[in-house]
Coordinates of C-alpha atoms in Angstrom, one line a residue:
Chain A
M1 CA 130.4 51.6 121.6
G2 CA 127.5 52.4 119.5
T3 CA 124.8 51.9 122.0
A4 CA 127.0 54.0 124.6
F5 CA 127.4 57.1 122.2
M6 CA 123.3 56.9 121.5
V7 CA 122.7 57.0 125.5
L8 CA 125.0 59.8 125.6
C9 CA 123.2 61.8 122.9
G10 CA 119.8 60.8 124.5
A11 CA 121.1 62.1 127.9
A12 CA 122.2 65.3 126.3
T13 CA 119.0 65.7 124.7
L14 CA 117.2 65.0 128.1
V15 CA 119.2 67.9 129.9
G16 CA 117.1 70.3 128.1
V17 CA 113.9 68.6 128.1
V18 CA 114.1 68.1 131.9
A19 CA 115.5 71.7 132.6
L20 CA 112.4 73.1 130.8
V21 CA 109.8 70.8 132.3
V22 CA 111.3 71.4 135.8
L23 CA 111.3 75.0 134.7
L24 CA 107.9 75.2 133.7
A25 CA 106.5 72.9 136.7
D26 CA 107.9 75.4 139.1
L27 CA 106.4 78.1 137.7
A28 CA 103.1 76.9 137.1
L29 CA 103.3 75.7 140.7
D30 CA 104.0 79.2 141.9
G31 CA 101.9 81.2 139.5
A32 CA 98.9 79.6 138.8
P33 CA 97.0 80.4 141.7
R34 CA 97.8 83.9 140.9
L35 CA 96.6 83.9 137.7
S36 CA 93.2 85.2 137.5
W37 CA 91.0 87.8 135.7
S38 CA 92.0 90.5 138.3
F39 CA 95.4 89.8 137.9
L40 CA 95.3 90.5 134.2
N41 CA 93.2 93.5 135.0
S42 CA 95.0 95.1 137.7
F43 CA 97.9 97.7 137.8
A44 CA 101.2 97.5 139.6
S45 CA 100.8 98.0 143.5
R46 CA 102.8 97.8 146.5
F47 CA 100.0 95.3 148.1
P48 CA 100.5 91.8 146.2
E49 CA 97.0 91.0 146.4
R50 CA 96.2 94.1 144.7
A51 CA 99.0 94.0 141.8
G52 CA 98.5 92.9 138.5
V53 CA 100.0 93.1 134.7
K54 CA 97.8 95.3 133.0
A55 CA 100.1 98.0 132.4
A56 CA 102.8 95.6 131.7
L57 CA 100.8 93.6 129.5
L58 CA 99.2 96.5 127.6
G59 CA 102.9 98.2 127.2
S60 CA 104.0 94.9 125.5
V61 CA 100.9 95.1 123.1
W62 CA 101.7 98.6 122.6
I63 CA 105.4 98.1 121.8
L64 CA 104.8 94.8 119.9
A65 CA 102.1 96.3 117.6
L66 CA 104.0 99.7 116.7
T67 CA 107.2 97.6 116.4
A68 CA 105.6 95.4 113.8
L69 CA 104.1 98.3 112.1
I70 CA 107.4 100.0 111.8
A71 CA 110.0 97.0 111.3
F72 CA 108.1 95.0 108.9
P73 CA 107.3 97.4 105.9
V74 CA 111.0 98.8 106.2
S75 CA 112.6 95.4 106.2
V76 CA 110.6 93.8 103.6
A77 CA 111.2 96.7 101.6
A78 CA 115.0 96.6 102.2
A79 CA 115.1 92.8 101.5
I80 CA 113.0 93.2 98.1
Y81 CA 115.7 95.7 97.4
L82 CA 118.8 93.6 98.1
E83 CA 117.1 90.5 96.5
E84 CA 115.0 92.1 93.4
Y85 CA 116.8 95.4 92.4
A86 CA 120.5 95.8 93.8
P87 CA 123.4 95.1 91.2
Q88 CA 125.6 92.6 92.5
T89 CA 128.3 94.5 93.2
W90 CA 130.9 94.2 96.3
V91 CA 128.5 97.4 97.9
T92 CA 125.6 95.2 98.0
R93 CA 127.8 92.0 99.5
L94 CA 129.0 94.4 101.9
I95 CA 125.8 95.5 103.0
R96 CA 124.4 91.8 103.2
L97 CA 127.3 90.8 105.1
N98 CA 126.8 93.7 107.6
I99 CA 123.0 92.7 107.9
A100 CA 123.8 89.7 108.8
N101 CA 126.4 91.0 111.6
L102 CA 124.0 93.3 112.8
A103 CA 121.6 90.2 113.6
G104 CA 124.2 89.4 116.2
V105 CA 124.7 92.5 117.7
P106 CA 124.1 92.3 121.8
S107 CA 120.6 93.8 122.3
I108 CA 121.9 96.3 125.0
V109 CA 124.0 98.0 122.1
Y110 CA 120.7 98.6 120.4
G111 CA 119.7 100.1 123.6
I112 CA 122.3 102.7 123.7
L113 CA 121.9 103.5 120.2
G114 CA 117.9 104.2 121.2
L115 CA 118.9 106.1 124.4
A116 CA 121.3 108.6 122.3
L117 CA 119.3 108.9 118.9
F118 CA 115.4 108.5 119.7
V119 CA 115.4 109.9 123.3
R120 CA 117.8 112.1 123.3
T121 CA 118.7 113.6 119.8
L122 CA 115.2 113.3 118.5
G123 CA 113.7 114.4 121.9
L124 CA 111.0 111.6 121.7
D125 CA 111.8 111.2 125.4
R126 CA 111.0 107.8 127.4
S127 CA 107.9 106.8 125.4
I128 CA 106.7 104.0 123.8
I129 CA 107.5 105.2 120.3
S130 CA 111.3 105.5 121.4
G131 CA 111.0 101.8 122.8
A132 CA 109.3 100.6 119.4
L133 CA 111.9 102.2 117.2
T134 CA 114.9 100.7 119.3
L135 CA 113.3 97.1 119.1
S136 CA 112.4 97.6 115.5
L137 CA 116.2 98.5 115.0
L138 CA 117.0 95.1 116.9
I139 CA 115.0 92.7 115.1
M140 CA 115.0 94.2 111.4
P141 CA 118.1 92.5 110.6
V142 CA 116.4 89.3 111.7
I143 CA 113.2 89.8 109.4
I144 CA 115.5 91.3 106.7
I145 CA 117.4 88.1 106.4
A146 CA 114.0 85.7 106.6
S147 CA 112.6 88.2 104.0
Q148 CA 115.6 87.6 101.6
E149 CA 115.6 83.9 102.4
A150 CA 111.8 83.8 101.5
I151 CA 112.2 85.7 98.2
R152 CA 115.1 83.8 97.1
A153 CA 112.8 80.7 97.5
V154 CA 110.6 81.8 94.8
P155 CA 111.7 79.9 92.0
S156 CA 113.6 82.1 89.2
S157 CA 111.3 80.6 86.5
I158 CA 108.2 82.3 87.9
R159 CA 110.3 85.5 87.6
E160 CA 111.0 84.7 84.0
A161 CA 107.6 83.6 83.4
A162 CA 106.5 87.1 84.3
Y163 CA 109.4 88.9 82.4
G164 CA 108.9 86.8 79.4
L165 CA 104.8 88.3 79.5
G166 CA 106.0 92.0 79.3
A167 CA 106.1 92.7 83.1
T168 CA 107.9 95.3 84.8
R169 CA 110.3 94.6 87.9
W170 CA 107.6 96.0 90.1
Q171 CA 104.8 94.1 88.6
V172 CA 106.9 90.9 88.9
V173 CA 107.7 91.6 92.5
R174 CA 104.0 92.7 93.3
T175 CA 102.0 89.7 91.4
Q176 CA 104.3 87.0 91.9
V177 CA 107.5 87.4 94.2
L178 CA 105.6 88.9 97.1
P179 CA 102.7 86.7 97.4
M180 CA 104.8 83.8 97.1
A181 CA 107.1 84.9 99.7
M182 CA 104.6 86.3 102.1
P183 CA 104.2 83.5 104.2
G184 CA 107.9 82.8 104.7
I185 CA 108.5 86.4 105.5
M186 CA 105.5 86.4 107.7
T187 CA 106.9 83.5 109.7
G188 CA 110.5 85.1 110.2
A189 CA 108.4 88.5 111.2
I190 CA 106.6 86.9 113.9
L191 CA 109.6 84.9 115.3
A192 CA 111.7 88.1 115.1
L193 CA 108.4 89.7 117.0
S194 CA 108.5 87.1 119.9
R195 CA 112.0 87.7 120.3
A196 CA 111.4 91.3 120.6
V197 CA 108.6 90.7 123.2
G198 CA 111.2 89.0 125.6
E199 CA 113.7 92.0 125.3
T200 CA 114.3 93.9 128.7
A201 CA 117.6 95.3 128.4
P202 CA 117.6 97.8 125.3
L203 CA 113.9 99.2 126.9
I204 CA 115.5 99.7 130.3
M205 CA 118.2 101.8 128.3
V206 CA 115.5 103.8 126.7
G207 CA 113.7 104.3 129.6
A208 CA 110.9 101.7 130.3
V209 CA 109.5 102.4 133.7
G210 CA 109.3 99.5 136.6
F211 CA 106.3 100.8 138.0
I212 CA 102.9 102.4 135.9
A213 CA 99.8 102.6 137.2
F214 CA 97.9 103.8 134.1
A215 CA 97.1 102.5 131.0
P216 CA 98.8 104.0 128.0
T217 CA 96.7 106.3 125.7
G218 CA 99.3 107.1 123.0
V219 CA 102.2 106.4 121.6
F220 CA 104.5 109.4 123.6
D221 CA 103.2 107.8 126.9
S222 CA 105.8 106.5 129.2
F223 CA 105.7 102.3 129.6
T224 CA 106.6 99.3 131.1
V225 CA 106.7 95.7 129.5
L226 CA 106.2 92.1 130.7
P227 CA 109.6 91.2 131.2
L228 CA 110.5 94.4 133.2
Q229 CA 107.5 94.0 135.3
I230 CA 108.6 90.7 135.9
Y231 CA 112.3 91.5 137.0
N232 CA 110.4 94.4 139.2
W233 CA 108.7 91.7 141.2
I234 CA 111.5 89.4 141.4
S235 CA 113.6 91.7 142.9
R236 CA 111.3 92.5 145.7
P237 CA 111.8 90.5 149.0
Q238 CA 108.4 89.4 149.7
E239 CA 107.5 85.8 148.9
E240 CA 104.0 87.0 147.4
F241 CA 105.8 89.3 144.8
H242 CA 107.8 86.0 143.6
Q243 CA 104.4 84.4 142.8
L244 CA 103.3 87.4 141.1
A245 CA 106.3 87.3 138.9
A246 CA 106.1 83.5 138.2
A247 CA 102.3 84.4 137.1
G248 CA 103.7 87.0 135.1
I249 CA 106.0 84.8 133.1
L250 CA 103.2 82.5 132.6
V251 CA 101.2 85.5 130.8
L252 CA 104.6 86.1 128.6
L253 CA 104.7 82.4 127.8
A254 CA 101.1 82.7 126.6
V255 CA 101.9 85.6 124.5
L256 CA 104.9 83.9 123.2
L257 CA 103.5 80.6 122.3
T258 CA 100.4 82.2 120.9
M259 CA 103.0 83.9 118.6
N260 CA 104.7 81.2 117.7
A261 CA 102.0 79.1 116.9
A262 CA 100.6 81.6 114.5
A263 CA 103.9 81.4 112.7
I264 CA 103.6 77.7 112.6
L265 CA 100.0 77.9 111.2
L266 CA 100.8 80.3 108.5
R267 CA 103.9 78.0 107.6
N268 CA 101.5 74.7 107.4
R269 CA 98.8 76.9 105.4
Y270 CA 101.5 78.0 102.9
Q271 CA 103.0 74.4 102.4
S272 CA 99.5 72.5 102.0
R273 CA 98.9 75.3 99.3
R274 CA 101.4 74.6 96.8
Chain B
M1 CA 135.1 85.4 60.1
P2 CA 131.6 85.7 60.6
T3 CA 129.3 84.6 58.2
I4 CA 126.1 86.0 57.0
Y5 CA 123.1 83.7 55.9
D6 CA 120.3 85.6 54.3
I7 CA 117.3 83.8 53.4
D8 CA 114.7 84.5 50.8
T9 CA 111.9 85.8 52.7
G10 CA 109.6 86.0 49.4
G11 CA 109.5 89.7 49.3
K12 CA 107.9 90.0 53.1
A13 CA 109.8 92.1 55.6
P14 CA 111.9 89.8 57.9
A15 CA 110.2 89.4 61.4
L16 CA 114.0 89.6 62.7
E17 CA 117.2 90.1 62.1
A18 CA 120.6 89.2 64.2
R19 CA 123.6 91.4 62.7
D20 CA 126.9 90.5 64.6
L21 CA 125.4 89.5 67.5
S22 CA 127.7 88.6 70.1
V23 CA 127.1 87.7 74.0
F24 CA 129.6 87.7 76.6
Y25 CA 128.9 86.1 80.4
G26 CA 132.2 88.1 82.0
S27 CA 135.0 87.5 79.8
K28 CA 133.3 84.2 78.5
V29 CA 131.9 84.5 74.8
A30 CA 128.9 82.4 74.7
V31 CA 127.5 83.8 71.3
K32 CA 130.2 84.8 68.6
E33 CA 129.2 87.3 65.8
I34 CA 125.9 85.5 64.8
S35 CA 124.0 87.1 62.1
L36 CA 121.0 85.6 61.0
T37 CA 117.4 86.7 59.2
I38 CA 114.2 85.2 60.6
P39 CA 111.4 85.3 58.0
A40 CA 108.2 85.8 58.9
N41 CA 105.5 83.5 59.7
R42 CA 107.9 80.5 59.5
V43 CA 109.6 78.1 62.0
V44 CA 113.0 78.4 62.7
A45 CA 114.9 75.8 64.5
L46 CA 118.2 76.5 66.5
I47 CA 120.1 73.4 66.8
G48 CA 123.2 72.4 68.4
P49 CA 125.1 70.4 71.1
S50 CA 124.5 71.3 74.6
G51 CA 126.1 74.8 75.4
C52 CA 126.6 76.0 71.8
G53 CA 124.8 79.2 72.7
K54 CA 121.4 78.5 71.2
S55 CA 119.4 79.2 74.5
T56 CA 121.4 82.2 74.8
L57 CA 121.2 83.5 71.0
L58 CA 117.0 83.0 71.7
R59 CA 117.4 84.9 75.1
C60 CA 118.8 87.9 73.0
L61 CA 115.8 88.2 70.7
N62 CA 113.5 89.6 73.5
R63 CA 116.1 90.8 75.9
M64 CA 115.5 88.0 78.4
N65 CA 119.5 88.0 78.7
D66 CA 119.2 91.5 80.3
L67 CA 118.0 89.8 83.4
V68 CA 121.1 87.6 83.9
S69 CA 123.9 89.5 85.8
G70 CA 126.9 89.9 83.9
A71 CA 125.7 89.0 80.4
R72 CA 126.6 91.6 77.9
V73 CA 125.4 92.0 74.1
E74 CA 127.0 93.5 71.2
G75 CA 125.7 94.0 67.8
E76 CA 122.3 94.3 66.7
V77 CA 118.5 92.7 66.5
A78 CA 116.4 94.7 64.1
F79 CA 112.7 94.4 64.8
R80 CA 110.5 96.3 62.7
G81 CA 113.1 98.7 61.6
K82 CA 114.6 99.1 65.0
N83 CA 117.4 97.6 67.0
L84 CA 116.2 96.1 70.0
Y85 CA 119.5 97.3 71.9
D86 CA 119.1 100.7 71.1
T87 CA 119.1 102.7 74.6
D88 CA 115.6 104.0 73.9
V89 CA 114.0 100.6 73.5
D90 CA 112.1 99.6 76.6
P91 CA 112.8 95.9 77.4
V92 CA 109.6 95.3 79.0
E93 CA 107.9 96.6 75.4
V94 CA 110.3 94.1 73.8
R95 CA 109.2 91.1 75.6
R96 CA 105.4 92.1 75.2
R97 CA 105.7 91.8 71.4
I98 CA 108.3 88.8 71.4
G99 CA 107.1 86.1 73.6
M100 CA 108.7 83.2 75.3
V101 CA 107.9 79.9 76.3
F102 CA 110.3 77.9 78.7
Q103 CA 112.0 74.8 78.9
K104 CA 110.2 73.4 82.0
P105 CA 106.5 74.1 82.1
N106 CA 106.3 77.2 84.6
P107 CA 102.8 78.2 85.3
F108 CA 101.9 80.5 88.1
P109 CA 100.5 79.1 91.3
K110 CA 97.0 80.4 90.3
S111 CA 94.3 79.2 88.5
I112 CA 93.9 78.3 84.7
Y113 CA 92.3 81.6 84.1
E114 CA 94.3 83.7 85.9
N115 CA 97.3 82.2 84.4
T116 CA 96.0 83.0 81.1
A117 CA 94.9 86.6 82.1
F118 CA 98.0 87.7 83.6
G119 CA 99.8 89.0 80.7
P120 CA 96.7 91.1 79.5
R121 CA 96.0 92.1 82.9
I122 CA 99.5 93.3 83.6
N123 CA 99.3 95.2 80.2
G124 CA 96.3 97.0 81.0
F125 CA 94.0 95.0 78.9
R126 CA 90.6 96.7 78.3
G127 CA 88.0 94.8 76.7
D128 CA 86.5 91.4 77.0
L129 CA 89.2 89.2 79.2
D130 CA 86.7 86.0 79.2
S131 CA 86.9 85.8 75.4
L132 CA 90.5 86.7 75.2
V133 CA 91.2 83.9 77.4
E134 CA 88.8 81.4 75.8
Q135 CA 90.5 82.5 72.3
S136 CA 94.3 82.0 74.0
L137 CA 93.3 78.6 75.6
R138 CA 91.6 77.5 72.0
Q139 CA 94.8 78.6 69.9
A140 CA 96.9 76.6 72.6
A141 CA 94.6 73.5 71.9
L142 CA 93.7 73.5 75.5
W143 CA 90.2 75.0 75.7
D144 CA 88.3 71.3 75.3
E145 CA 90.3 69.9 78.1
V146 CA 89.9 72.9 80.7
H147 CA 86.7 75.2 80.0
D148 CA 84.9 73.5 82.5
R149 CA 87.7 73.9 85.4
L150 CA 88.9 77.3 84.6
S151 CA 89.2 78.2 88.4
D152 CA 91.3 75.3 89.3
S153 CA 94.8 75.5 89.8
A154 CA 97.2 75.3 86.9
Y155 CA 99.3 72.8 89.1
A156 CA 96.2 70.3 88.9
L157 CA 97.0 69.8 85.1
S158 CA 99.6 67.4 83.5
G159 CA 102.9 69.0 82.3
G160 CA 102.0 68.7 78.6
Q161 CA 98.7 70.7 79.7
Q162 CA 100.6 73.1 81.8
Q163 CA 103.1 73.5 78.9
R164 CA 100.0 74.5 76.5
L165 CA 98.7 76.6 79.2
C166 CA 102.2 78.5 79.1
I167 CA 101.9 78.9 75.4
A168 CA 98.3 79.9 75.9
R169 CA 99.4 82.7 78.5
T170 CA 101.9 84.0 76.1
L171 CA 99.3 84.2 73.0
A172 CA 97.1 86.0 75.5
V173 CA 99.6 89.2 75.1
K174 CA 99.0 89.1 71.4
P175 CA 103.0 88.9 70.4
E176 CA 104.1 89.1 67.1
I177 CA 106.9 86.0 67.7
V178 CA 107.1 83.6 69.8
L179 CA 110.5 82.0 71.1
M180 CA 110.2 78.6 72.8
D181 CA 113.2 77.2 74.9
E182 CA 113.3 73.5 74.6
P183 CA 109.4 73.5 74.7
A184 CA 109.0 69.9 74.6
S185 CA 112.0 68.8 76.3
A186 CA 110.5 67.7 79.7
L187 CA 107.3 66.2 78.1
D188 CA 106.3 62.4 77.3
P189 CA 106.1 61.7 73.6
I190 CA 102.3 62.1 73.0
A191 CA 102.4 65.6 74.7
T192 CA 105.3 66.5 72.8
Q193 CA 103.4 65.4 69.8
R194 CA 100.5 67.9 70.6
I195 CA 102.9 70.7 71.0
E196 CA 104.6 70.1 67.5
E197 CA 101.1 70.0 65.9
L198 CA 100.1 73.2 67.7
I199 CA 103.5 75.1 66.5
Y200 CA 102.2 74.1 63.2
E201 CA 99.1 75.5 63.6
L202 CA 100.5 78.6 65.3
K203 CA 103.1 79.6 62.6
K204 CA 99.8 80.6 60.7
E205 CA 99.7 83.8 63.0
Y206 CA 103.2 84.1 64.4
T207 CA 106.5 83.7 63.7
I208 CA 108.3 81.0 66.0
I209 CA 111.9 80.6 66.7
I210 CA 112.3 77.4 68.6
V211 CA 115.6 76.1 70.3
T212 CA 115.6 71.9 70.1
H213 CA 118.3 69.5 71.0
N214 CA 116.0 66.8 69.4
M215 CA 117.2 66.9 65.4
Q216 CA 113.8 64.9 64.6
Q217 CA 111.8 67.6 66.3
A218 CA 113.6 70.0 64.1
A219 CA 113.3 68.1 60.8
R220 CA 109.6 67.8 61.5
I221 CA 108.5 71.4 62.6
S222 CA 110.9 73.7 61.0
D223 CA 111.0 75.6 57.8
Y224 CA 114.5 76.7 58.9
T225 CA 117.2 75.5 60.7
A226 CA 120.3 77.0 62.2
F227 CA 123.1 75.0 63.4
L228 CA 125.3 76.4 66.0
Y229 CA 128.4 75.1 67.4
M230 CA 130.9 76.6 69.9
G231 CA 128.9 79.9 70.0
E232 CA 129.3 80.0 66.4
L233 CA 126.6 80.0 63.5
I234 CA 127.9 76.9 61.5
E235 CA 124.7 76.8 58.9
Y236 CA 121.8 78.3 58.2
G237 CA 119.3 77.3 55.3
P238 CA 115.9 75.6 54.6
T239 CA 115.7 72.8 57.1
E240 CA 115.3 70.2 54.1
S241 CA 118.8 71.2 53.3
I242 CA 120.1 71.1 56.4
F243 CA 119.2 67.6 57.0
T244 CA 119.7 66.5 53.8
N245 CA 122.4 68.3 52.0
P246 CA 124.3 70.3 54.5
R247 CA 127.0 72.4 53.1
E248 CA 129.4 72.4 56.4
E249 CA 131.1 69.0 57.5
R250 CA 130.1 69.6 60.7
T251 CA 126.6 70.5 60.4
E252 CA 126.5 66.9 58.3
A253 CA 128.5 65.2 61.7
Y254 CA 125.9 66.4 64.0
V255 CA 122.5 65.6 62.0
T256 CA 123.5 62.3 61.3
G257 CA 124.1 62.0 64.9
R258 CA 127.9 61.4 64.9
F259 CA 128.5 64.0 67.7
G260 CA 126.5 66.1 70.2

């Protein structure tokens, strides 16, 4: 009985692993031959041999950098407020609950909000800034929750020690709480950003374009991102474009893995320092 | 019926005076209308069984209880002719002048030097920080052990050394009163002895109020002892008379180890 259960659980584990391996192998077989410097350095084209991911890669980098720039400080500030300043009332609890709920809202809903608010009402048009603002809204709840947890993990004895020496609330936060919580906050932020880099739906809503043949030069330029470019290629009938899509997915995976590795590295550095 | 115990302060102004001090956590009373006078340059011990309110009382004396949500204080604490709970009193300033050492050593995850320098730094200290750090570490009887490794992490020190570092850190802010919340309860006997010797030295310059659950410790180091039970001050007086000739039966029962 016990053995059967173990085998069953083992098989369940294998389902995930095998699926991932098959997927990656299939992708690598299709995409690897297409990976080259010119693939990374060429714009989209209707000729498969000349097409590349440059616009999409640059678009993703622009969006990602801008999203990080907007979402990170706002989220950390919100988390600090909720953990260190806000009185423990039902209003605070309601806000906390709502942030947790927001983290579970489907991303397309954020896309609709972004379209109505940033693209139309604020007149930012279908630009990088609209996309970045929309993705910021999407990942802010995730970063806030991760930051709250990191801040809560700072031992209260450290806060007491600082208060006991005549530190103001701001000094306690700046000199003790934030430095100790920062690795945890960074890890959460990077994982949230790696979610953002794979998002497609909200960016389609705010008007990411499938075909861009220039490098963005500012935040008001129109843009495309890797997942969208991949989707665009996949939906074409020619086999060559499917290979390009596979190569694009490999690029996207490389970006994602780099970000996750950075998150793990940060966490390990933090743990070894303690 | 609150009892007021006045202490002969030898003509000197008392360091601190609590008057009808009560503390509530929500609707629960933790400290009931306590009044007591703390003489300057003396060691006052607060003793009593767990949950008797001695730590709560201690934390009221420098407004650390402000940080506990749901805690409410009534009555007053007079410090240099001013009630610490007046609305125009800044709790941050109170904590600078009335320092605190906690039960468990809680150094910052920084170097020994930075731990000691933290208080002066945040308080805008201008002057020779190096010599202030040295002076504070000497006062805490730690200098000889750490002077050649000030940049090492405070976490590399033993528990007893960490606690003396925390004392040095408190002294570096130059408080007038030092509150100690069971400062030796997490330490071994030898480290405890060093802390006790240190407290004896420190009372030349500071007034010390120490919470302890160790009656021998209270008897050894304090000049005055207050016995608290169920949030009330049962008896307060010179340590010798509390331990050898208590007026209250409950005090006698506690100090002779019949309960607690």
